[in-house]
PDB file of C-alpha atoms in Angstrom:
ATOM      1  CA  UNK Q   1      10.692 -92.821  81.701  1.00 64.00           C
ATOM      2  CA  UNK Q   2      12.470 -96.003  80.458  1.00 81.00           C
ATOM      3  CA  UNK Q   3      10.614 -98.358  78.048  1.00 88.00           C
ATOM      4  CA  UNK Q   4      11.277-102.008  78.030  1.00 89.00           C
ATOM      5  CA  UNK Q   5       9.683-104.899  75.975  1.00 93.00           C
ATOM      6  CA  UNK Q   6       9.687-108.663  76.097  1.00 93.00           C
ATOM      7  CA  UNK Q   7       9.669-111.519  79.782  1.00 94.00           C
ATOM      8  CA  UNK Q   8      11.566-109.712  83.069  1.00 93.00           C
ATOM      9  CA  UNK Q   9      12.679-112.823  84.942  1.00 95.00           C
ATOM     10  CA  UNK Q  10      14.252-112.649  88.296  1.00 93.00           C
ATOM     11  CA  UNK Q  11      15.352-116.259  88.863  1.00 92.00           C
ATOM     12  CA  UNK Q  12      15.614-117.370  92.297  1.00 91.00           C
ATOM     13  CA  UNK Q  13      16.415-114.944  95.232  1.00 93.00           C
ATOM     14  CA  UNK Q  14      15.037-112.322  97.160  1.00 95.00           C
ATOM     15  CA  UNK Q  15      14.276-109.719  94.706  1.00 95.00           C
ATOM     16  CA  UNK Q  16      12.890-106.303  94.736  1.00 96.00           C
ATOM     17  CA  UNK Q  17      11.073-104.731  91.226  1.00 95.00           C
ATOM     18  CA  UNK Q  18      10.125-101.345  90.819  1.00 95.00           C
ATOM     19  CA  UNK Q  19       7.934 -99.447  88.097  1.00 93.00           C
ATOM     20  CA  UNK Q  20       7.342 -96.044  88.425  1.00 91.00           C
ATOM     21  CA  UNK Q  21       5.254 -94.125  87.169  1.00 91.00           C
ATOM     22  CA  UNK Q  22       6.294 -92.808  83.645  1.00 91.00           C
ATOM     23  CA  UNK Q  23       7.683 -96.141  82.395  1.00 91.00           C
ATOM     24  CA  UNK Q  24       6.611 -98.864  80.177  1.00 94.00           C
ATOM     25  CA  UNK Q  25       6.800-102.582  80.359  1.00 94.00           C
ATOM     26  CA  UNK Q  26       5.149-104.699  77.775  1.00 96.00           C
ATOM     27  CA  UNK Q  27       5.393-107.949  78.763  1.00 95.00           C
ATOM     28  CA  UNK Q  28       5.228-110.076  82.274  1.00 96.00           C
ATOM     29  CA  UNK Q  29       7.032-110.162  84.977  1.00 96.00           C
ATOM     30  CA  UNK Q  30       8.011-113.228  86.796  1.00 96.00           C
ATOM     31  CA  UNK Q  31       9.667-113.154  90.005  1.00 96.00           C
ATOM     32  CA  UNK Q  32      10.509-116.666  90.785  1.00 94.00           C
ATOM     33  CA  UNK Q  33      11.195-119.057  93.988  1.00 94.00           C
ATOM     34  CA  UNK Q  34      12.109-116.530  96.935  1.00 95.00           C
ATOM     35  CA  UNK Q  35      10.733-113.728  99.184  1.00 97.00           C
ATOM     36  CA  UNK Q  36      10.020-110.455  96.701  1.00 97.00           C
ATOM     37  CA  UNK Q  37       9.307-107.460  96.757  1.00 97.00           C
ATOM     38  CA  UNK Q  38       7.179-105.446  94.309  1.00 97.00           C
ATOM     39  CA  UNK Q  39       5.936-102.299  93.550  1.00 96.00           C
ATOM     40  CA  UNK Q  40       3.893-101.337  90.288  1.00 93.00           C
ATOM     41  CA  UNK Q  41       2.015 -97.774  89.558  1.00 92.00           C
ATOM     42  CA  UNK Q  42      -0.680 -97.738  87.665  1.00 92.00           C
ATOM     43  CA  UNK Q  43      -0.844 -97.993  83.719  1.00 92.00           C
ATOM     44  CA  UNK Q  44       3.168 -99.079  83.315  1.00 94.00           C
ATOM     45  CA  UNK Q  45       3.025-102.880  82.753  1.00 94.00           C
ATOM     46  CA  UNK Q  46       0.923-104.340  79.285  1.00 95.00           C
ATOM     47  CA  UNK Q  47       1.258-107.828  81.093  1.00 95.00           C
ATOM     48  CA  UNK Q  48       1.019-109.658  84.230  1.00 96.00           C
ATOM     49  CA  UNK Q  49       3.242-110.696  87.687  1.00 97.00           C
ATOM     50  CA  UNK Q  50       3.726-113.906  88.553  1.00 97.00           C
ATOM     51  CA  UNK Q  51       4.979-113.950  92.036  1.00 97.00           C
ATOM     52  CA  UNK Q  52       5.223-118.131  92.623  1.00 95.00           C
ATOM     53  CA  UNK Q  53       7.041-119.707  95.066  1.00 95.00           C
ATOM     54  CA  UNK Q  54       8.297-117.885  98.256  1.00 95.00           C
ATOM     55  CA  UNK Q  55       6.225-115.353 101.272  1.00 97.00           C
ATOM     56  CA  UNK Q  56       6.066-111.833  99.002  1.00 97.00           C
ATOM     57  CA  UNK Q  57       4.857-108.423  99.485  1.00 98.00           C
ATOM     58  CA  UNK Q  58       3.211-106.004  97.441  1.00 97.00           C
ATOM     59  CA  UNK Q  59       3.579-102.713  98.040  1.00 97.00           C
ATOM     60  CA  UNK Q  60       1.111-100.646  97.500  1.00 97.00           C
ATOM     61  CA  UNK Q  61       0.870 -96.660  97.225  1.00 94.00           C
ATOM     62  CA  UNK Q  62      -2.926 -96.619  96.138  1.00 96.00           C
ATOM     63  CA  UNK Q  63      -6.070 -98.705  97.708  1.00 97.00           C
ATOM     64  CA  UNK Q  64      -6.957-100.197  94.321  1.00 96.00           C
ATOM     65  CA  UNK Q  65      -4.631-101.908  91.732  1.00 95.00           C
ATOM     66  CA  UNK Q  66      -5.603-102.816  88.109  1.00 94.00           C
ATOM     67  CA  UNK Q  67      -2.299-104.517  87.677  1.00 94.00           C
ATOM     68  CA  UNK Q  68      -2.762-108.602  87.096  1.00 96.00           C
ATOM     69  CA  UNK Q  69      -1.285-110.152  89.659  1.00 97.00           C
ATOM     70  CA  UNK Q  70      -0.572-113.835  90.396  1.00 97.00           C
ATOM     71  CA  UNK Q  71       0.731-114.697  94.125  1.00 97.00           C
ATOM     72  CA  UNK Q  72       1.059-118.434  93.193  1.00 95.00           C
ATOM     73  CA  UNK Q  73       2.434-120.461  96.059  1.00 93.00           C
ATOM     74  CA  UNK Q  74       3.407-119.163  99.352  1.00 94.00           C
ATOM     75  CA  UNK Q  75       1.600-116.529 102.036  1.00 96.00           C
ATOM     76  CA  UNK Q  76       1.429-113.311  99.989  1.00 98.00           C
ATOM     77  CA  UNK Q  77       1.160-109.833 101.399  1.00 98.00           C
ATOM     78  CA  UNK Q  78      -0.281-106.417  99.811  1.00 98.00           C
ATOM     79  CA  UNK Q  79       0.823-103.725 101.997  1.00 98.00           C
ATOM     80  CA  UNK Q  80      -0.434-100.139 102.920  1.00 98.00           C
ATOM     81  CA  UNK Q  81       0.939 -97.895 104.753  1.00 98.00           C
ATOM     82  CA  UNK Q  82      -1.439 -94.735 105.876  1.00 98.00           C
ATOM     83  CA  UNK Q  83      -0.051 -91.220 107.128  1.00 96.00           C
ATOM     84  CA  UNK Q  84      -0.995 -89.117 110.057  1.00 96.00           C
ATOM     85  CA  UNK Q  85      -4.450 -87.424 109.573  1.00 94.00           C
ATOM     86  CA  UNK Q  86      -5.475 -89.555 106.743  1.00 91.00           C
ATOM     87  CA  UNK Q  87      -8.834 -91.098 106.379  1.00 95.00           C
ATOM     88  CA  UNK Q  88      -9.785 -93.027 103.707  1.00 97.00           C
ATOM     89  CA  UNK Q  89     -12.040 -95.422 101.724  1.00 97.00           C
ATOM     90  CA  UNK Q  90     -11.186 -98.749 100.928  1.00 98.00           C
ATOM     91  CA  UNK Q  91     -12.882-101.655  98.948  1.00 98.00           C
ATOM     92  CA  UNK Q  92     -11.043-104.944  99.328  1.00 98.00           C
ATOM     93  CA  UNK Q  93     -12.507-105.926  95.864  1.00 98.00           C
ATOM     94  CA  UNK Q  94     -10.829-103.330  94.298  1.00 97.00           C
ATOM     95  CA  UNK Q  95      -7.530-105.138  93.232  1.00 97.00           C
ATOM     96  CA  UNK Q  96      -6.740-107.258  90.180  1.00 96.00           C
ATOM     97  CA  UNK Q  97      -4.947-110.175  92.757  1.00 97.00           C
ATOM     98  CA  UNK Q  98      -5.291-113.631  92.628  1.00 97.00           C
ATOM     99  CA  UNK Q  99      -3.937-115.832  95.047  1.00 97.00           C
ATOM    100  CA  UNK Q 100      -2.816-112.869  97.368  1.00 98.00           C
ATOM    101  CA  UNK Q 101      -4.045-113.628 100.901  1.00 98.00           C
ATOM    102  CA  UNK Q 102      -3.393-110.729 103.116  1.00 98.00           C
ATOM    103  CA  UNK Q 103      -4.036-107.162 103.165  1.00 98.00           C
ATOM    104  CA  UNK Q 104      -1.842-105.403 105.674  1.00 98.00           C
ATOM    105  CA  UNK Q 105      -2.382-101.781 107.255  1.00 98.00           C
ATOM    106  CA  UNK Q 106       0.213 -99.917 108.053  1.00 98.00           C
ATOM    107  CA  UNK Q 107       1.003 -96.395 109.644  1.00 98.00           C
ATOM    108  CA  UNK Q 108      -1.034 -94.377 111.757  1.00 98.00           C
ATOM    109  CA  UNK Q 109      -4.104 -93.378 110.075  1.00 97.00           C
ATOM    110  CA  UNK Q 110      -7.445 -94.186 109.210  1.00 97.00           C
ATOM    111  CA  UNK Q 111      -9.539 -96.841 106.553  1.00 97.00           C
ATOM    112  CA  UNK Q 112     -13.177 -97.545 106.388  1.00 97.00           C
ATOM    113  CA  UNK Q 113     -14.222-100.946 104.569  1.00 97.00           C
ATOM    114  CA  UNK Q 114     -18.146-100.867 104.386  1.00 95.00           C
ATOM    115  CA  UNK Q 115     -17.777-102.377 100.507  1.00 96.00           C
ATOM    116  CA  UNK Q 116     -19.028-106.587 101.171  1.00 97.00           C
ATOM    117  CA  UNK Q 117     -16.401-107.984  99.011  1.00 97.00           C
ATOM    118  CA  UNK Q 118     -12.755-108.981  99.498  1.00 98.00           C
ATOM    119  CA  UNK Q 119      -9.742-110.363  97.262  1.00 96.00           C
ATOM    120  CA  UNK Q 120      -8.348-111.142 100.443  1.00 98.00           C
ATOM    121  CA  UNK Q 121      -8.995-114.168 103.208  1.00 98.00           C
ATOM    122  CA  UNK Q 122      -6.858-112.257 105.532  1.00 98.00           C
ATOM    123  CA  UNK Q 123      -7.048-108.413 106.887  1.00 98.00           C
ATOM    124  CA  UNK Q 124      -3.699-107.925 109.097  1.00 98.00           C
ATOM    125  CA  UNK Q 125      -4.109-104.446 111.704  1.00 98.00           C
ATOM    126  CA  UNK Q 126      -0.657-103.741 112.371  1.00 98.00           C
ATOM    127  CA  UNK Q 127      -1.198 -99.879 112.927  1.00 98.00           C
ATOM    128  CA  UNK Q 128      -3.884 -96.936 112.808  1.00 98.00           C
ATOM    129  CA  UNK Q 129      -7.483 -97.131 112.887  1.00 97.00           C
ATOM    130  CA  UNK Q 130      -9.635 -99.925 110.770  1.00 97.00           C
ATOM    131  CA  UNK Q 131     -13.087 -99.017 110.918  1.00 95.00           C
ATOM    132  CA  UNK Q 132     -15.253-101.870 109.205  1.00 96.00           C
ATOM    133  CA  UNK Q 133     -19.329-102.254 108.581  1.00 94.00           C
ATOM    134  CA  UNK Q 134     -19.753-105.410 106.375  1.00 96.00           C
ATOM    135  CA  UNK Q 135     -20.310-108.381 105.900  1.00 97.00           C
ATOM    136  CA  UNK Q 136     -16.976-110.499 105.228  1.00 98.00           C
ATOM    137  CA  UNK Q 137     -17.579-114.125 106.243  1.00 97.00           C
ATOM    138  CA  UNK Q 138     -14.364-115.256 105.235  1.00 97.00           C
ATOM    139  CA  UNK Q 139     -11.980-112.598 105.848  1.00 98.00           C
ATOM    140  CA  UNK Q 140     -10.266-113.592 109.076  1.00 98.00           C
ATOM    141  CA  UNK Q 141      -9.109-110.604 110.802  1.00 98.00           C
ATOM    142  CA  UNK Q 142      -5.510-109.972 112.976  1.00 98.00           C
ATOM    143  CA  UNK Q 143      -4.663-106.933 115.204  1.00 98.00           C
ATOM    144  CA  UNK Q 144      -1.801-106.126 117.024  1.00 98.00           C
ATOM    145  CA  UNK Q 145      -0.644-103.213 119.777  1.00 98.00           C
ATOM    146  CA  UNK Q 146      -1.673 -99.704 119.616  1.00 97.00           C
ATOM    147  CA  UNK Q 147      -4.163 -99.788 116.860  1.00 98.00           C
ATOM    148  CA  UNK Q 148      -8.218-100.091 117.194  1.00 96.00           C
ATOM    149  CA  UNK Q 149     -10.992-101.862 115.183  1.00 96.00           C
ATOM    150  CA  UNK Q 150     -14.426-100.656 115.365  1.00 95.00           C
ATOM    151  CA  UNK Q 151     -16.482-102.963 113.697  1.00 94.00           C
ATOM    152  CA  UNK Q 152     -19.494-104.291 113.071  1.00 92.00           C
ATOM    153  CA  UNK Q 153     -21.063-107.037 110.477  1.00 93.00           C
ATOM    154  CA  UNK Q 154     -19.926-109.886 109.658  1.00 96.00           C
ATOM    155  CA  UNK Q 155     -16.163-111.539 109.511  1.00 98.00           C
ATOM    156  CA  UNK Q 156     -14.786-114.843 109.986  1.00 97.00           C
ATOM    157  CA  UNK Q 157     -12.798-114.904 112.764  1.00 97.00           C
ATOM    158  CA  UNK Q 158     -10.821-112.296 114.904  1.00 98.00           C
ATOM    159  CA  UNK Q 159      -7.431-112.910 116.695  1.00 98.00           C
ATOM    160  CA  UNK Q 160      -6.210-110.113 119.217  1.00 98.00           C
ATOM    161  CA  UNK Q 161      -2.392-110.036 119.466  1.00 98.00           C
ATOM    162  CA  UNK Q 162      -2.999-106.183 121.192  1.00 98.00           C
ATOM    163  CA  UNK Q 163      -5.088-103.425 120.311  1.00 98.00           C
ATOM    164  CA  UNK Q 164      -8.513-102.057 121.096  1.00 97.00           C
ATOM    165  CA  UNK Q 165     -12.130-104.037 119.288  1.00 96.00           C
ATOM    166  CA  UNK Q 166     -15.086-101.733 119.570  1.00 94.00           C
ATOM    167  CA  UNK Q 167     -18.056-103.746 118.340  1.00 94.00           C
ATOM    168  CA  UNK Q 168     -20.672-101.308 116.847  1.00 83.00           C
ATOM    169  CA  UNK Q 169     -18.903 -98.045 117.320  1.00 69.00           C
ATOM    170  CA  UNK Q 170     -18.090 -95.561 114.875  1.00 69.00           C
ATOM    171  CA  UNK Q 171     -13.999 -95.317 114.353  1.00 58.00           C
ATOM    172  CA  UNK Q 172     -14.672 -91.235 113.560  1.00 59.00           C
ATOM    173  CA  UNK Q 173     -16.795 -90.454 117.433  1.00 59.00           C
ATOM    174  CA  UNK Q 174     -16.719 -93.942 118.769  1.00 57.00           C
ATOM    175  CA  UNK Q 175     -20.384 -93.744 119.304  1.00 64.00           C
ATOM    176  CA  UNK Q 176     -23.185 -96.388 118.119  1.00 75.00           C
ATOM    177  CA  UNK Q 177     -24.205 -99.697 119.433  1.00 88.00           C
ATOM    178  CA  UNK Q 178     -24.249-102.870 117.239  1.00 90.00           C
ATOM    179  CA  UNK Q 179     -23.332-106.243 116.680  1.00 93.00           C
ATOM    180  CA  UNK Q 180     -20.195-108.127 115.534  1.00 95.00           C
ATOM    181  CA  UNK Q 181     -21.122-111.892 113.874  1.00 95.00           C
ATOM    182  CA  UNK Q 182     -17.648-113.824 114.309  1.00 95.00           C
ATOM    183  CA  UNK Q 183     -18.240-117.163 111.894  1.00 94.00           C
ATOM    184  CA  UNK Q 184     -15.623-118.792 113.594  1.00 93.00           C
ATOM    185  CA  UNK Q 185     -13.017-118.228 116.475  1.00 94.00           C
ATOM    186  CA  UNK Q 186     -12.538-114.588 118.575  1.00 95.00           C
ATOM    187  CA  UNK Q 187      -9.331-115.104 120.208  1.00 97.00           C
ATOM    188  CA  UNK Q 188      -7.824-112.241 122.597  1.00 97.00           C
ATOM    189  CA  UNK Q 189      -4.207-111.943 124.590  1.00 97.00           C
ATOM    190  CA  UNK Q 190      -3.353-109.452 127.954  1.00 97.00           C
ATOM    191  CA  UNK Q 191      -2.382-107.068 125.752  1.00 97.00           C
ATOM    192  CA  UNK Q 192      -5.885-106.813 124.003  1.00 98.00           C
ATOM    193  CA  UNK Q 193      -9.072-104.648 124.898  1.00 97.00           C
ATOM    194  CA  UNK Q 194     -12.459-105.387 124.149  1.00 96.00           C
ATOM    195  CA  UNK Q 195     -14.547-102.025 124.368  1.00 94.00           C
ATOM    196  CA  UNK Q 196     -18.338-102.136 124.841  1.00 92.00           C
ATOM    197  CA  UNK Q 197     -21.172 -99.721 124.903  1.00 89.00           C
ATOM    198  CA  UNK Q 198     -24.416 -99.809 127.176  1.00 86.00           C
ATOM    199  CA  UNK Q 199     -27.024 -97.463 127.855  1.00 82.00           C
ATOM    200  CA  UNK Q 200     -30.073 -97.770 130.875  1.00 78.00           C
ATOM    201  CA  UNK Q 201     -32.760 -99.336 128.423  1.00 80.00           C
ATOM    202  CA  UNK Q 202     -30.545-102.396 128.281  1.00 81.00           C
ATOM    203  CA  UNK Q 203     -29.068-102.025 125.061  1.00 86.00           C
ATOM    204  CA  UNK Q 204     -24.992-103.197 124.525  1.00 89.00           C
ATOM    205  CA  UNK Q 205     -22.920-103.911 121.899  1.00 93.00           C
ATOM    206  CA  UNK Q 206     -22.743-107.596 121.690  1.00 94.00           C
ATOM    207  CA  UNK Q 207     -20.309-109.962 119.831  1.00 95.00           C
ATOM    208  CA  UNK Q 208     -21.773-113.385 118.386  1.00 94.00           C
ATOM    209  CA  UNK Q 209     -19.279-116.010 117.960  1.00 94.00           C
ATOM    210  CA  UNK Q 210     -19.985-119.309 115.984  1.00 92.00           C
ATOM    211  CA  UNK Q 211     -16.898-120.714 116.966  1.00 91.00           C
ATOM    212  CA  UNK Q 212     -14.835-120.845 120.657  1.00 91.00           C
ATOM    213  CA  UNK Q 213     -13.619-118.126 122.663  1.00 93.00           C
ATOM    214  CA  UNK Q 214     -10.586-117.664 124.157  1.00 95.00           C
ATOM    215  CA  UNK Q 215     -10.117-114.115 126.473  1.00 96.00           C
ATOM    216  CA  UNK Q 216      -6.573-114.807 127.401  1.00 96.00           C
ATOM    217  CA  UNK Q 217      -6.747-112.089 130.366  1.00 96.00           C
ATOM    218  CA  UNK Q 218      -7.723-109.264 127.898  1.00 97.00           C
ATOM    219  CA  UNK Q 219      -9.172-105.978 129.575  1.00 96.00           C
ATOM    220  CA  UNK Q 220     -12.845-105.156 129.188  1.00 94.00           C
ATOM    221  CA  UNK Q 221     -14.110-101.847 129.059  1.00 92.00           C
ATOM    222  CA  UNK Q 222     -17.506-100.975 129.422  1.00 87.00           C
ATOM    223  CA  UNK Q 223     -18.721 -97.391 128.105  1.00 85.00           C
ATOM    224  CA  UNK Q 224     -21.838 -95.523 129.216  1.00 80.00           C
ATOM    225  CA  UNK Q 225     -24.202 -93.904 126.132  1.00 78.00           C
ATOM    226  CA  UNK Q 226     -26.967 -91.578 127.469  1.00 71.00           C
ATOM    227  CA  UNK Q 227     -28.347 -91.008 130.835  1.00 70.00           C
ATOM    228  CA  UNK Q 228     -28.372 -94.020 133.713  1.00 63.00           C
ATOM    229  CA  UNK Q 229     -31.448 -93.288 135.345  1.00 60.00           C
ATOM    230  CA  UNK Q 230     -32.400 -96.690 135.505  1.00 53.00           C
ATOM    231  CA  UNK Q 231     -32.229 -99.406 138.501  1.00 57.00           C
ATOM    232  CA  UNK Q 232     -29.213-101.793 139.635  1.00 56.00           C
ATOM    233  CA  UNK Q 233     -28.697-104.138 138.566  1.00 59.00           C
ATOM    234  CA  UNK Q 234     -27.783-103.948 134.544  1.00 71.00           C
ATOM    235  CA  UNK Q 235     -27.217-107.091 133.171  1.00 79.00           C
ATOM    236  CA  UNK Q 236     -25.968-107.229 129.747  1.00 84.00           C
ATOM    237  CA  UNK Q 237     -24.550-110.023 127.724  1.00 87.00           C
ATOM    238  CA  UNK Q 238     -21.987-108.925 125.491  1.00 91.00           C
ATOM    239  CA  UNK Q 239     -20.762-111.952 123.764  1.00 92.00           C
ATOM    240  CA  UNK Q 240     -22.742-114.973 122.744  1.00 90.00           C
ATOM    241  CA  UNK Q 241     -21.084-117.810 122.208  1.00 87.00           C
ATOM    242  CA  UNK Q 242     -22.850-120.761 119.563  1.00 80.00           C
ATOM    243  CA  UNK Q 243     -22.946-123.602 122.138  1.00 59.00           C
ATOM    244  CA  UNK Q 244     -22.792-124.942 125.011  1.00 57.00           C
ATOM    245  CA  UNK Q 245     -19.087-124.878 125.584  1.00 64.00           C
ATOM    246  CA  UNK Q 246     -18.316-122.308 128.188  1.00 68.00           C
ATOM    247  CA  UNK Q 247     -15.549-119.614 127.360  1.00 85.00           C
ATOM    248  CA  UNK Q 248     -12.187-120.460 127.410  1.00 91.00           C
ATOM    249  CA  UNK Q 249      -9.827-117.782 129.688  1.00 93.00           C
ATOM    250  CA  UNK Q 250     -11.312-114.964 131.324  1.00 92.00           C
ATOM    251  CA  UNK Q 251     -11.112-111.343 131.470  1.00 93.00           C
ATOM    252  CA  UNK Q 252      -8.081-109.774 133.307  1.00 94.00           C
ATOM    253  CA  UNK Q 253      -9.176-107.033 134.148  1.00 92.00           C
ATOM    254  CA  UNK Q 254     -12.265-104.718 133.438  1.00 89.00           C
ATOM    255  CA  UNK Q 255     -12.940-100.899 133.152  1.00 88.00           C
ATOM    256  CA  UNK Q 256     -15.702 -98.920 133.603  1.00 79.00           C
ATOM    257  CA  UNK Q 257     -16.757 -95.218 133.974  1.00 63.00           C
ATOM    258  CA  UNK Q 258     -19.852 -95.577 136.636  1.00 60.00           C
ATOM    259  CA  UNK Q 259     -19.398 -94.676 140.249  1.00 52.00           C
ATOM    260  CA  UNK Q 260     -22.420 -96.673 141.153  1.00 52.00           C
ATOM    261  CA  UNK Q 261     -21.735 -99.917 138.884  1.00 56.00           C
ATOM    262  CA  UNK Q 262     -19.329-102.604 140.254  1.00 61.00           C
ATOM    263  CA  UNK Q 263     -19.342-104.968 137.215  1.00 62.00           C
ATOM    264  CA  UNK Q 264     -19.147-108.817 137.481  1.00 67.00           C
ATOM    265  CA  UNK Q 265     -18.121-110.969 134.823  1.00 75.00           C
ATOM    266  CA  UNK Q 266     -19.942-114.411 134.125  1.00 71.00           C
ATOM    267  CA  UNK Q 267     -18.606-117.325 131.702  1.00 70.00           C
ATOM    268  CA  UNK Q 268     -21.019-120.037 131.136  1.00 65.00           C
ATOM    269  CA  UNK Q 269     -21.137-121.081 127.637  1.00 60.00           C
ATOM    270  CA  UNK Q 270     -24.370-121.037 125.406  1.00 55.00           C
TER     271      UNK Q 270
END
């Protein structure tokens, strides 16, 4: 690999750096005003990245990064894209960012987040399967069609622009029944599901929100667990909203896999 020593300054544009593995920079890189793009294996740069001004991405091929990097101004991005099949850890403390706000996943596979740190405010679901168990108060969290979040904890808020939230399941069998804490807004669309879990003794999953909800004609599905011997009617309250204001929107339509259940939805706040 090629060796290089001394400052690597882009200028202004819309720029795209690449060390691979095998190389050697010693020195920083600065990649000036303008959207960039930058990739950096591990143990290649003796210096830091300086990303300032402009929206830039990170691309990552690894869910952990000791490389020093600096988003400065802008919304910065550190991308991941999974495969097919795969299934793996990841710790959103694990990266040597400042001043990066989003983590992105990508692709069609699987990530578990249990670790209750972040170097991120933002967590952006844009494909696969995000299955989370801790407690992130300030990470606000984003999904979007065809992927599914099964999560349970603590985050800070959750907005829905598709995809499938199953509070207190497990991503890997989809069982369990828990509780999501939502410190601030849970905002859903049409093309967004919320999936719940009860079982005869009364148990549900249930999703506490400190701050408004908004249902925007999402679907909700309600899943049994165990045996329904019990009487009609179940009544289960599966979100809780802080307050008195009542819920904003309502449901657009709503699944369920009992013969004998005809579910009602109510909406007063509190």
């Amino acid at each position: 690999g090629s060796r290089m020593e001394g400052l690597l300054n882009m200028g202004e544009g819309e720029d795209l750096v690449t060390l691979r593995a095998g190389s050697m920079l010693t020195g920083d890189v600065r990649m000036g005003a303008g959207n960039d793009r930058v990739a950096i294996a591990e143990n290649v740069l003796q210096g830091s990245v300086f990303l300032e001004d402009g929206d830039d991405i990170i691309l990552l091929d690894r869910l952990f990064s000791t490389v020093n990097i600096d988003g400065g101004q802008g919304n910065d991005t550190a991308e991941y894209t999974t495969i097919a099949g795969e299934s793996s850890a990841l710790d959103l403390g694990a990266f040597s960012f400042s001043n990066v706000e989003t983590f992105a996943q990508q692709g069609p596979g699987q990530l578990t987040v249990t670790s209750d740190r972040s170097d991120f405010t933002r967590y952006e679901l844009r494909g696969g399967v995000l299955n989370l168990n801790a407690t992130l108060p300030n990470l606000s969290l984003f999904t979007f069609a065809g992927t599914r979040l099964a999560v349970q904890g603590t985050v800070g808020s959750l907005t829905m622009d598709g995809g499938v939230v199953a509070p207190g399941a497990d991503a890997n069998d989809g069982s369990g029944i828990g509780t999501l804490t939502i410190n601030g807004d849970f905002t859903l669309n049409a093309n967004s599901t919320l999936e719940v879990q009860v079982d005869a003794a009364g148990n549900n999953d249930v999703v506490m929100v400190n701050g408004t909800v908004n249902l925007g004609g999402a679907t909700l599905s309600a899943k049994e667990i165990g045996d329904f011997s019990g009487e009609d009617p179940f009544n289960y309250v599966i979100i809780r909203n802080n307050g008195a204001a009542a819920i904003s929107g309502t449901f657009g339509a709503i699944r369920n896999e009992y013969a004998f259940l005809t579910p009602t939805v109510g909406y007063a706040g509190g």
